[in-house]
C-alpha cells in the first residue's frame, strides 16, 4: 500500500491517491485511473513524453527499482539521466530521479511524482 502524490503546474492542486499492495500497475496506469493529466503518447517506453520526476517520501532507502532497457535509452537520449545514474541503478539499486510513467511499476512506498 502506498500513497502516490502527483504534483504539476498543470493541476490546480496536488492529488494523492492510494495504490493497493500487490498491485503491479504502472505509474501511468494509476494516473489515468485517477484522471491525473500526465502527458503520454506511445505507452510503450519509446516516446519519452511521460517522463516525470519520482522521489520517495518515506525517508527510507528507496526500494530497488530496475529500469527497463527502454527507460535507460529514452531517458538518456532526453538528457534526463546520466550513464552514472544508470550504473548506480544497476549496481547499487539506486533509482534515478527521472522515470517513464508507462514503465515505472508502483511499489510499496510513498512517492511524489512531479510532471
Ligand atoms: Fe511514450 Fe511513456 S508514453 S514513453
PDB file of C-alpha atoms and ligand atoms in Angstrom:
ATOM      1  CA  UNK A   1       0.000   0.000   0.000  1.00  0.00           C
ATOM      2  CA  UNK A   2       1.379   3.334  -0.939  1.00  0.00           C
ATOM      3  CA  UNK A   3       0.363   6.917  -1.335  1.00  0.00           C
ATOM      4  CA  UNK A   4       1.216   8.346  -4.702  1.00  0.00           C
ATOM      5  CA  UNK A   5       1.145  12.138  -4.766  1.00  0.00           C
ATOM      6  CA  UNK A   6       1.064  13.869  -8.122  1.00  0.00           C
ATOM      7  CA  UNK A   7       2.113  17.479  -8.419  1.00  0.00           C
ATOM      8  CA  UNK A   8       2.217  19.621 -11.529  1.00  0.00           C
ATOM      9  CA  UNK A   9       1.619  23.165 -12.702  1.00  0.00           C
ATOM     10  CA  UNK A  10      -0.971  21.528 -14.959  1.00  0.00           C
ATOM     11  CA  UNK A  11      -3.198  20.732 -11.947  1.00  0.00           C
ATOM     12  CA  UNK A  12      -4.893  23.242  -9.622  1.00  0.00           C
ATOM     13  CA  UNK A  13      -3.696  21.275  -6.582  1.00  0.00           C
ATOM     14  CA  UNK A  14      -1.720  18.172  -5.712  1.00  0.00           C
ATOM     15  CA  UNK A  15      -3.535  14.848  -5.928  1.00  0.00           C
ATOM     16  CA  UNK A  16      -2.743  11.944  -3.609  1.00  0.00           C
ATOM     17  CA  UNK A  17      -4.052   8.501  -4.464  1.00  0.00           C
ATOM     18  CA  UNK A  18      -3.747   5.187  -2.760  1.00  0.00           C
ATOM     19  CA  UNK A  19      -2.085   2.345  -4.629  1.00  0.00           C
ATOM     20  CA  UNK A  20      -3.039  -1.137  -3.478  1.00  0.00           C
ATOM     21  CA  UNK A  21      -0.419  -3.555  -2.212  1.00  0.00           C
ATOM     22  CA  UNK A  22       0.446  -6.268  -4.667  1.00  0.00           C
ATOM     23  CA  UNK A  23      -0.789  -4.125  -7.479  1.00  0.00           C
ATOM     24  CA  UNK A  24       1.746  -4.211 -10.246  1.00  0.00           C
ATOM     25  CA  UNK A  25       0.426  -1.424 -12.377  1.00  0.00           C
ATOM     26  CA  UNK A  26       2.453   1.286 -13.965  1.00  0.00           C
ATOM     27  CA  UNK A  27       2.514   4.806 -12.665  1.00  0.00           C
ATOM     28  CA  UNK A  28       0.815   5.925 -15.868  1.00  0.00           C
ATOM     29  CA  UNK A  29      -1.990   3.434 -15.309  1.00  0.00           C
ATOM     30  CA  UNK A  30      -2.557   4.751 -11.771  1.00  0.00           C
ATOM     31  CA  UNK A  31      -2.503   8.337 -13.060  1.00  0.00           C
ATOM     32  CA  UNK A  32      -5.022   7.599 -15.802  1.00  0.00           C
ATOM     33  CA  UNK A  33      -7.359   5.838 -13.400  1.00  0.00           C
ATOM     34  CA  UNK A  34      -7.445   8.987 -11.246  1.00  0.00           C
ATOM     35  CA  UNK A  35      -7.593  11.379 -14.178  1.00  0.00           C
ATOM     36  CA  UNK A  36      -4.162  12.832 -13.421  1.00  0.00           C
ATOM     37  CA  UNK A  37      -3.102  14.506 -16.684  1.00  0.00           C
ATOM     38  CA  UNK A  38       0.371  13.051 -17.209  1.00  0.00           C
ATOM     39  CA  UNK A  39       1.187  13.513 -20.866  1.00  0.00           C
ATOM     40  CA  UNK A  40       1.676  10.282 -22.811  1.00  0.00           C
ATOM     41  CA  UNK A  41       1.705   9.037 -26.352  1.00  0.00           C
ATOM     42  CA  UNK A  42       3.105   5.561 -27.005  1.00  0.00           C
ATOM     43  CA  UNK A  43       2.516   3.932 -23.575  1.00  0.00           C
ATOM     44  CA  UNK A  44       5.364   1.644 -24.537  1.00  0.00           C
ATOM     45  CA  UNK A  45       8.527   3.313 -23.292  1.00  0.00           C
ATOM     46  CA  UNK A  46       9.518   4.704 -26.649  1.00  0.00           C
ATOM     47  CA  UNK A  47       8.481   8.349 -26.984  1.00  0.00           C
ATOM     48  CA  UNK A  48       9.617   9.777 -23.619  1.00  0.00           C
ATOM     49  CA  UNK A  49       6.566  12.010 -23.299  1.00  0.00           C
ATOM     50  CA  UNK A  50       5.568  10.521 -19.922  1.00  0.00           C
ATOM     51  CA  UNK A  51       8.895  11.325 -18.207  1.00  0.00           C
ATOM     52  CA  UNK A  52       8.397  12.511 -14.646  1.00  0.00           C
ATOM     53  CA  UNK A  53      10.445  13.048 -11.529  1.00  0.00           C
ATOM     54  CA  UNK A  54       9.818  10.464  -8.837  1.00  0.00           C
ATOM     55  CA  UNK A  55      11.024  10.821  -5.249  1.00  0.00           C
ATOM     56  CA  UNK A  56      10.429   8.588  -2.261  1.00  0.00           C
ATOM     57  CA  UNK A  57       8.642  10.294   0.637  1.00  0.00           C
ATOM     58  CA  UNK A  58       9.022   7.683   3.336  1.00  0.00           C
ATOM     59  CA  UNK A  59      12.505   8.765   4.366  1.00  0.00           C
ATOM     60  CA  UNK A  60      13.576   5.161   3.913  1.00  0.00           C
ATOM     61  CA  UNK A  61      16.047   3.873   1.403  1.00  0.00           C
ATOM     62  CA  UNK A  62      14.178   3.612  -1.901  1.00  0.00           C
ATOM     63  CA  UNK A  63      13.259   0.122  -2.954  1.00  0.00           C
ATOM     64  CA  UNK A  64      15.480  -1.264  -5.638  1.00  0.00           C
ATOM     65  CA  UNK A  65      13.771  -0.388  -8.838  1.00  0.00           C
ATOM     66  CA  UNK A  66      15.028  -1.791 -12.079  1.00  0.00           C
ATOM     67  CA  UNK A  67      14.951   0.392 -15.137  1.00  0.00           C
ATOM     68  CA  UNK A  68      13.675  -1.179 -18.302  1.00  0.00           C
ATOM     69  CA  UNK A  69      16.016  -1.064 -21.279  1.00  0.00           C
ATOM     70  CA  UNK A  70      13.597   1.318 -22.946  1.00  0.00           C
ATOM     71  CA  UNK A  71      13.721   3.666 -19.944  1.00  0.00           C
ATOM     72  CA  UNK A  72      17.500   3.701 -19.971  1.00  0.00           C
ATOM     73  CA  UNK A  73      17.635   4.510 -23.669  1.00  0.00           C
ATOM     74  CA  UNK A  74      14.846   7.097 -23.810  1.00  0.00           C
ATOM     75  CA  UNK A  75      15.748   8.932 -20.610  1.00  0.00           C
ATOM     76  CA  UNK A  76      19.422   9.063 -21.535  1.00  0.00           C
ATOM     77  CA  UNK A  77      18.662  10.382 -25.033  1.00  0.00           C
ATOM     78  CA  UNK A  78      16.382  13.009 -23.476  1.00  0.00           C
ATOM     79  CA  UNK A  79      19.172  14.112 -21.160  1.00  0.00           C
ATOM     80  CA  UNK A  80      17.135  13.160 -18.065  1.00  0.00           C
ATOM     81  CA  UNK A  81      19.596  10.645 -16.660  1.00  0.00           C
ATOM     82  CA  UNK A  82      23.313  10.076 -16.950  1.00  0.00           C
ATOM     83  CA  UNK A  83      25.250   6.897 -17.583  1.00  0.00           C
ATOM     84  CA  UNK A  84      26.431   7.154 -13.972  1.00  0.00           C
ATOM     85  CA  UNK A  85      22.808   7.112 -12.752  1.00  0.00           C
ATOM     86  CA  UNK A  86      22.108   4.093 -14.946  1.00  0.00           C
ATOM     87  CA  UNK A  87      25.163   2.355 -13.496  1.00  0.00           C
ATOM     88  CA  UNK A  88      24.069   3.262  -9.956  1.00  0.00           C
ATOM     89  CA  UNK A  89      20.611   1.839 -10.649  1.00  0.00           C
ATOM     90  CA  UNK A  90      22.071  -1.421 -11.903  1.00  0.00           C
ATOM     91  CA  UNK A  91      24.870  -1.873  -9.393  1.00  0.00           C
ATOM     92  CA  UNK A  92      23.618  -0.154  -6.243  1.00  0.00           C
ATOM     93  CA  UNK A  93      19.827  -0.314  -6.724  1.00  0.00           C
ATOM     94  CA  UNK A  94      19.690   3.472  -6.559  1.00  0.00           C
ATOM     95  CA  UNK A  95      16.746   4.692  -8.588  1.00  0.00           C
ATOM     96  CA  UNK A  96      17.377   7.780 -10.715  1.00  0.00           C
ATOM     97  CA  UNK A  97      15.110  10.814 -10.229  1.00  0.00           C
ATOM     98  CA  UNK A  98      13.538  10.652 -13.680  1.00  0.00           C
ATOM     99  CA  UNK A  99      11.373   7.749 -14.781  1.00  0.00           C
ATOM    100  CA  UNK A 100       8.943   6.925 -17.542  1.00  0.00           C
ATOM    101  CA  UNK A 101       5.454   6.702 -16.064  1.00  0.00           C
ATOM    102  CA  UNK A 102       4.499   3.998 -18.562  1.00  0.00           C
ATOM    103  CA  UNK A 103       7.412   1.810 -17.431  1.00  0.00           C
ATOM    104  CA  UNK A 104       7.616   2.547 -13.709  1.00  0.00           C
ATOM    105  CA  UNK A 105       5.831  -0.025 -11.555  1.00  0.00           C
ATOM    106  CA  UNK A 106       4.305   1.446  -8.394  1.00  0.00           C
ATOM    107  CA  UNK A 107       5.802  -0.272  -5.365  1.00  0.00           C
ATOM    108  CA  UNK A 108       5.111  -0.440  -1.669  1.00  0.00           C
ATOM    109  CA  UNK A 109       6.418   3.029  -0.845  1.00  0.00           C
ATOM    110  CA  UNK A 110       5.060   6.556  -0.757  1.00  0.00           C
ATOM    111  CA  UNK A 111       6.233   8.621  -3.670  1.00  0.00           C
ATOM    112  CA  UNK A 112       5.971  12.148  -5.013  1.00  0.00           C
ATOM    113  CA  UNK A 113       5.587  12.426  -8.762  1.00  0.00           C
ATOM    114  CA  UNK A 114       6.349  15.738 -10.486  1.00  0.00           C
ATOM    115  CA  UNK A 115       5.457  16.266 -14.089  1.00  0.00           C
TER     116      UNK A 115
HETATM  117 FE1  LIG B   1       5.811   7.031 -24.508  1.00  0.00          FE
HETATM  118 FE2  LIG B   1       5.789   6.573 -21.849  1.00  0.00          FE
HETATM  119  S1  LIG B   1       4.148   7.196 -23.132  1.00  0.00           S
HETATM  120  S2  LIG B   1       7.474   6.588 -23.201  1.00  0.00           S
END
